PDB file of C-alpha atoms in Angstrom:
ATOM      1  CA  MET G   1     -17.332  -5.385 -15.103  1.00  0.00           C
ATOM      2  CA  ARG G   2     -14.984  -8.334 -14.808  1.00  0.00           C
ATOM      3  CA  VAL G   3     -12.646  -8.590 -11.803  1.00  0.00           C
ATOM      4  CA  ASP G   4      -9.704 -10.942 -11.574  1.00  0.00           C
ATOM      5  CA  SER G   5     -10.451 -13.714  -9.095  1.00  0.00           C
ATOM      6  CA  ARG G   6      -6.904 -13.890  -7.694  1.00  0.00           C
ATOM      7  CA  ALA G   7      -5.792 -12.402  -4.382  1.00  0.00           C
ATOM      8  CA  GLY G   8      -5.525  -8.624  -4.422  1.00  0.00           C
ATOM      9  CA  SER G   9      -8.200  -8.036  -7.028  1.00  0.00           C
ATOM     10  CA  GLN G  10     -10.677 -10.245  -5.180  1.00  0.00           C
ATOM     11  CA  GLU G  11     -11.098  -7.644  -2.411  1.00  0.00           C
ATOM     12  CA  LEU G  12     -12.833  -5.336  -4.930  1.00  0.00           C
ATOM     13  CA  VAL G  13     -15.731  -7.703  -5.647  1.00  0.00           C
ATOM     14  CA  ARG G  14     -17.924  -7.278  -2.561  1.00  0.00           C
ATOM     15  CA  PRO G  15     -17.640  -3.459  -2.309  1.00  0.00           C
ATOM     16  CA  LEU G  16     -18.388  -3.089  -6.035  1.00  0.00           C
ATOM     17  CA  ARG G  17     -21.457  -5.312  -5.690  1.00  0.00           C
ATOM     18  CA  ASP G  18     -22.526  -3.319  -2.614  1.00  0.00           C
ATOM     19  CA  TRP G  19     -22.498  -0.237  -4.890  1.00  0.00           C
ATOM     20  CA  GLY G  20     -24.745  -2.038  -7.380  1.00  0.00           C
ATOM     21  CA  VAL G  21     -22.096  -2.941  -9.952  1.00  0.00           C
ATOM     22  CA  ALA G  22     -22.631  -6.202 -11.823  1.00  0.00           C
ATOM     23  CA  VAL G  23     -19.334  -8.021 -11.261  1.00  0.00           C
ATOM     24  CA  GLU G  24     -18.146 -11.202 -12.913  1.00  0.00           C
ATOM     25  CA  GLU G  25     -15.285 -12.898 -11.103  1.00  0.00           C
ATOM     26  CA  THR G  26     -12.907 -14.534 -13.548  1.00  0.00           C
ATOM     27  CA  LEU G  27      -9.261 -15.172 -14.249  1.00  0.00           C
ATOM     28  CA  LEU G  28      -8.149 -12.231 -16.389  1.00  0.00           C
ATOM     29  CA  VAL G  29      -5.244 -12.533 -18.819  1.00  0.00           C
ATOM     30  CA  ALA G  30      -3.935  -9.166 -17.610  1.00  0.00           C
ATOM     31  CA  GLY G  31      -4.932  -6.436 -15.187  1.00  0.00           C
ATOM     32  CA  ASP G  32      -7.192  -6.503 -12.154  1.00  0.00           C
ATOM     33  CA  VAL G  33     -10.378  -5.126 -13.719  1.00  0.00           C
ATOM     34  CA  GLU G  34     -11.815  -5.288 -17.224  1.00  0.00           C
ATOM     35  CA  ILE G  35     -14.585  -3.095 -18.562  1.00  0.00           C
ATOM     36  CA  VAL G  36     -16.215  -3.600 -21.930  1.00  0.00           C
ATOM     37  CA  GLY G  37     -17.009  -0.090 -23.047  1.00  0.00           C
ATOM     38  CA  ASN G  38     -19.494   1.140 -25.606  1.00  0.00           C
ATOM     39  CA  GLY G  39     -17.171   2.765 -28.134  1.00  0.00           C
ATOM     40  CA  PRO G  40     -17.825   4.809 -31.280  1.00  0.00           C
ATOM     41  CA  GLY G  41     -20.691   3.415 -33.326  1.00  0.00           C
ATOM     42  CA  GLY G  42     -21.450   0.893 -30.577  1.00  0.00           C
ATOM     43  CA  ARG G  43     -18.123  -0.881 -31.122  1.00  0.00           C
ATOM     44  CA  PRO G  44     -16.955  -2.676 -27.962  1.00  0.00           C
ATOM     45  CA  VAL G  45     -13.826  -1.227 -26.385  1.00  0.00           C
ATOM     46  CA  LEU G  46     -11.849  -3.316 -23.898  1.00  0.00           C
ATOM     47  CA  VAL G  47     -10.503  -1.279 -20.987  1.00  0.00           C
ATOM     48  CA  GLY G  48      -7.963  -2.796 -18.598  1.00  0.00           C
ATOM     49  CA  ILE G  49      -7.252  -1.436 -15.136  1.00  0.00           C
ATOM     50  CA  GLU G  50      -4.331  -2.459 -12.937  1.00  0.00           C
ATOM     51  CA  VAL G  51      -4.868  -1.507  -9.283  1.00  0.00           C
ATOM     52  CA  LYS G  52      -1.756  -0.905  -7.203  1.00  0.00           C
ATOM     53  CA  LYS G  53      -1.565   0.016  -3.543  1.00  0.00           C
ATOM     54  CA  ILE G  54       1.378   2.331  -2.925  1.00  0.00           C
ATOM     55  CA  PRO G  55       3.739  -0.263  -1.344  1.00  0.00           C
ATOM     56  CA  ASP G  56       3.205  -2.585  -4.344  1.00  0.00           C
ATOM     57  CA  LEU G  57       3.630   0.336  -6.750  1.00  0.00           C
ATOM     58  CA  LEU G  58       6.939   1.247  -5.131  1.00  0.00           C
ATOM     59  CA  MET G  59       8.154  -2.339  -5.534  1.00  0.00           C
ATOM     60  CA  CYS G  60       7.208  -2.119  -9.211  1.00  0.00           C
ATOM     61  CA  VAL G  61       9.238   1.081  -9.561  1.00  0.00           C
ATOM     62  CA  ARG G  62      12.243  -0.720  -8.089  1.00  0.00           C
ATOM     63  CA  THR G  63      11.907  -4.097  -9.828  1.00  0.00           C
ATOM     64  CA  GLY G  64      10.322  -3.215 -13.174  1.00  0.00           C
ATOM     65  CA  ARG G  65       7.534  -5.766 -12.581  1.00  0.00           C
ATOM     66  CA  PHE G  66       4.845  -3.428 -13.913  1.00  0.00           C
ATOM     67  CA  ALA G  67       6.571  -3.429 -17.323  1.00  0.00           C
ATOM     68  CA  ASP G  68       5.781  -7.153 -17.630  1.00  0.00           C
ATOM     69  CA  GLN G  69       2.203  -6.596 -16.488  1.00  0.00           C
ATOM     70  CA  LEU G  70       1.835  -3.708 -18.925  1.00  0.00           C
ATOM     71  CA  ARG G  71       2.983  -5.823 -21.879  1.00  0.00           C
ATOM     72  CA  GLY G  72       0.149  -8.236 -21.137  1.00  0.00           C
ATOM     73  CA  MET G  73      -2.328  -5.372 -20.779  1.00  0.00           C
ATOM     74  CA  LYS G  74      -1.277  -3.729 -24.056  1.00  0.00           C
ATOM     75  CA  HIS G  75      -1.843  -7.037 -25.901  1.00  0.00           C
ATOM     76  CA  THR G  76      -5.262  -7.475 -24.300  1.00  0.00           C
ATOM     77  CA  TYR G  77      -6.846  -4.038 -23.935  1.00  0.00           C
ATOM     78  CA  GLU G  78      -7.351  -1.027 -26.148  1.00  0.00           C
ATOM     79  CA  ILE G  79      -7.211   1.391 -23.207  1.00  0.00           C
ATOM     80  CA  ASN G  80      -4.975   0.800 -20.179  1.00  0.00           C
ATOM     81  CA  TRP G  81      -5.273   2.422 -16.751  1.00  0.00           C
ATOM     82  CA  LEU G  82      -3.123   2.283 -13.656  1.00  0.00           C
ATOM     83  CA  LEU G  83      -5.107   3.062 -10.514  1.00  0.00           C
ATOM     84  CA  ILE G  84      -2.791   3.935  -7.612  1.00  0.00           C
ATOM     85  CA  GLU G  85      -4.412   3.570  -4.191  1.00  0.00           C
ATOM     86  CA  GLY G  86      -3.146   5.017  -0.952  1.00  0.00           C
ATOM     87  CA  ARG G  87      -2.128   8.107   0.934  1.00  0.00           C
ATOM     88  CA  TRP G  88       1.481   9.177   0.953  1.00  0.00           C
ATOM     89  CA  ALA G  89       3.704  12.026   2.074  1.00  0.00           C
ATOM     90  CA  GLY G  90       7.311  13.030   1.607  1.00  0.00           C
ATOM     91  CA  PHE G  91       7.363  15.649  -1.126  1.00  0.00           C
ATOM     92  CA  ALA G  92      10.540  17.559  -0.219  1.00  0.00           C
ATOM     93  CA  PRO G  93      13.623  16.960  -2.403  1.00  0.00           C
ATOM     94  CA  ARG G  94      15.391  13.728  -1.439  1.00  0.00           C
ATOM     95  CA  GLN G  95      12.821  13.006   1.305  1.00  0.00           C
ATOM     96  CA  ASP G  96      11.672   9.393   1.377  1.00  0.00           C
ATOM     97  CA  ILE G  97       8.000   8.604   0.866  1.00  0.00           C
ATOM     98  CA  VAL G  98       5.954   7.504   3.864  1.00  0.00           C
ATOM     99  CA  VAL G  99       2.586   5.761   3.601  1.00  0.00           C
ATOM    100  CA  ARG G 100      -0.412   6.238   5.866  1.00  0.00           C
ATOM    101  CA  ARG G 101      -2.228   3.210   7.264  1.00  0.00           C
ATOM    102  CA  ASP G 102      -4.989   3.890   9.742  1.00  0.00           C
ATOM    103  CA  GLU G 103      -3.682   6.811  11.825  1.00  0.00           C
ATOM    104  CA  GLN G 104       0.050   6.084  11.460  1.00  0.00           C
ATOM    105  CA  TRP G 105       2.678   7.049   8.880  1.00  0.00           C
ATOM    106  CA  TYR G 106       5.138   4.288   7.935  1.00  0.00           C
ATOM    107  CA  PRO G 107       8.399   4.508   5.988  1.00  0.00           C
ATOM    108  CA  ILE G 108       8.719   2.375   2.886  1.00  0.00           C
ATOM    109  CA  PRO G 109      11.687  -0.010   2.837  1.00  0.00           C
ATOM    110  CA  GLY G 110      14.189   0.742   0.118  1.00  0.00           C
ATOM    111  CA  ARG G 111      14.228   4.541   0.293  1.00  0.00           C
ATOM    112  CA  VAL G 112      12.030   5.819  -2.528  1.00  0.00           C
ATOM    113  CA  THR G 113      11.482   9.535  -3.118  1.00  0.00           C
ATOM    114  CA  TYR G 114       8.419  11.270  -4.494  1.00  0.00           C
ATOM    115  CA  GLN G 115      10.505  12.487  -7.458  1.00  0.00           C
ATOM    116  CA  GLU G 116      11.362   8.875  -8.399  1.00  0.00           C
ATOM    117  CA  VAL G 117       7.728   7.770  -8.283  1.00  0.00           C
ATOM    118  CA  ALA G 118       6.437  10.853 -10.096  1.00  0.00           C
ATOM    119  CA  SER G 119       9.061  10.438 -12.835  1.00  0.00           C
ATOM    120  CA  TRP G 120       8.158   6.761 -13.190  1.00  0.00           C
ATOM    121  CA  ALA G 121       4.421   7.530 -13.459  1.00  0.00           C
ATOM    122  CA  ILE G 122       5.065  10.270 -16.021  1.00  0.00           C
ATOM    123  CA  THR G 123       7.145   7.807 -18.057  1.00  0.00           C
ATOM    124  CA  MET G 124       4.300   5.284 -17.931  1.00  0.00           C
ATOM    125  CA  CYS G 125       1.922   7.942 -19.282  1.00  0.00           C
ATOM    126  CA  ASN G 126       4.136   9.476 -21.949  1.00  0.00           C
ATOM    127  CA  ALA G 127       6.253   6.551 -23.121  1.00  0.00           C
ATOM    128  CA  ALA G 128       3.949   3.601 -22.464  1.00  0.00           C
ATOM    129  CA  GLY G 129       0.536   5.203 -23.044  1.00  0.00           C
ATOM    130  CA  VAL G 130      -0.921   4.261 -19.651  1.00  0.00           C
ATOM    131  CA  LEU G 131      -3.548   6.508 -18.093  1.00  0.00           C
ATOM    132  CA  VAL G 132      -2.954   7.060 -14.362  1.00  0.00           C
ATOM    133  CA  TRP G 133      -5.388   7.968 -11.571  1.00  0.00           C
ATOM    134  CA  ARG G 134      -4.752   8.043  -7.819  1.00  0.00           C
ATOM    135  CA  THR G 135      -7.194   7.460  -4.980  1.00  0.00           C
ATOM    136  CA  GLU G 136      -6.670   7.855  -1.236  1.00  0.00           C
ATOM    137  CA  CYS G 137      -8.381   4.679  -0.009  1.00  0.00           C
ATOM    138  CA  ALA G 138     -10.175   1.469  -0.992  1.00  0.00           C
ATOM    139  CA  GLU G 139     -13.590   3.155  -0.788  1.00  0.00           C
ATOM    140  CA  GLU G 140     -12.514   5.840  -3.245  1.00  0.00           C
ATOM    141  CA  SER G 141     -11.034   3.202  -5.577  1.00  0.00           C
ATOM    142  CA  VAL G 142     -14.377   1.388  -5.661  1.00  0.00           C
ATOM    143  CA  ALA G 143     -16.229   4.656  -6.302  1.00  0.00           C
ATOM    144  CA  TRP G 144     -13.814   5.481  -9.152  1.00  0.00           C
ATOM    145  CA  LEU G 145     -14.179   2.020 -10.703  1.00  0.00           C
ATOM    146  CA  ARG G 146     -17.975   2.339 -10.547  1.00  0.00           C
ATOM    147  CA  ALA G 147     -17.834   5.803 -12.125  1.00  0.00           C
ATOM    148  CA  HIS G 148     -15.500   4.508 -14.821  1.00  0.00           C
ATOM    149  CA  GLU G 149     -17.841   1.679 -15.727  1.00  0.00           C
ATOM    150  CA  MET G 150     -20.862   3.991 -15.737  1.00  0.00           C
ATOM    151  CA  TRP G 151     -19.046   6.406 -18.070  1.00  0.00           C
ATOM    152  CA  TRP G 152     -18.635   3.691 -20.678  1.00  0.00           C
TER     153      TRP G 152
END
């Protein structure tokens, strides 16, 4: 597994290694994590994974920044994943999302509803071909990344 050496992605390296994953730190063209999978007939398949914590994801929904990141991923990888990390609440109509950190719930600046985020994620899946998975915490993200690499 290759992990981007820039800030944000870098925090995945130590926990992945602690779980026994062979990690190469490098500057990736796109995405936070790259897996070279064993595809049909032994053909290598490049899998790109962008990891977004919920506050960063919500900024992407508002600014469109993920669209630029996705263009780079689509040019680089055969399979593209968006891994969304964090615990949120606020599922009632027109209720703003709140994010849990430690034992506290915090509002997200900019008033974003669950419906907006869900619609955005569904668009990414259906219109842009991105696979989406959500984890509750950093430990679960590392476990998912390890499982993903082992699957390939």
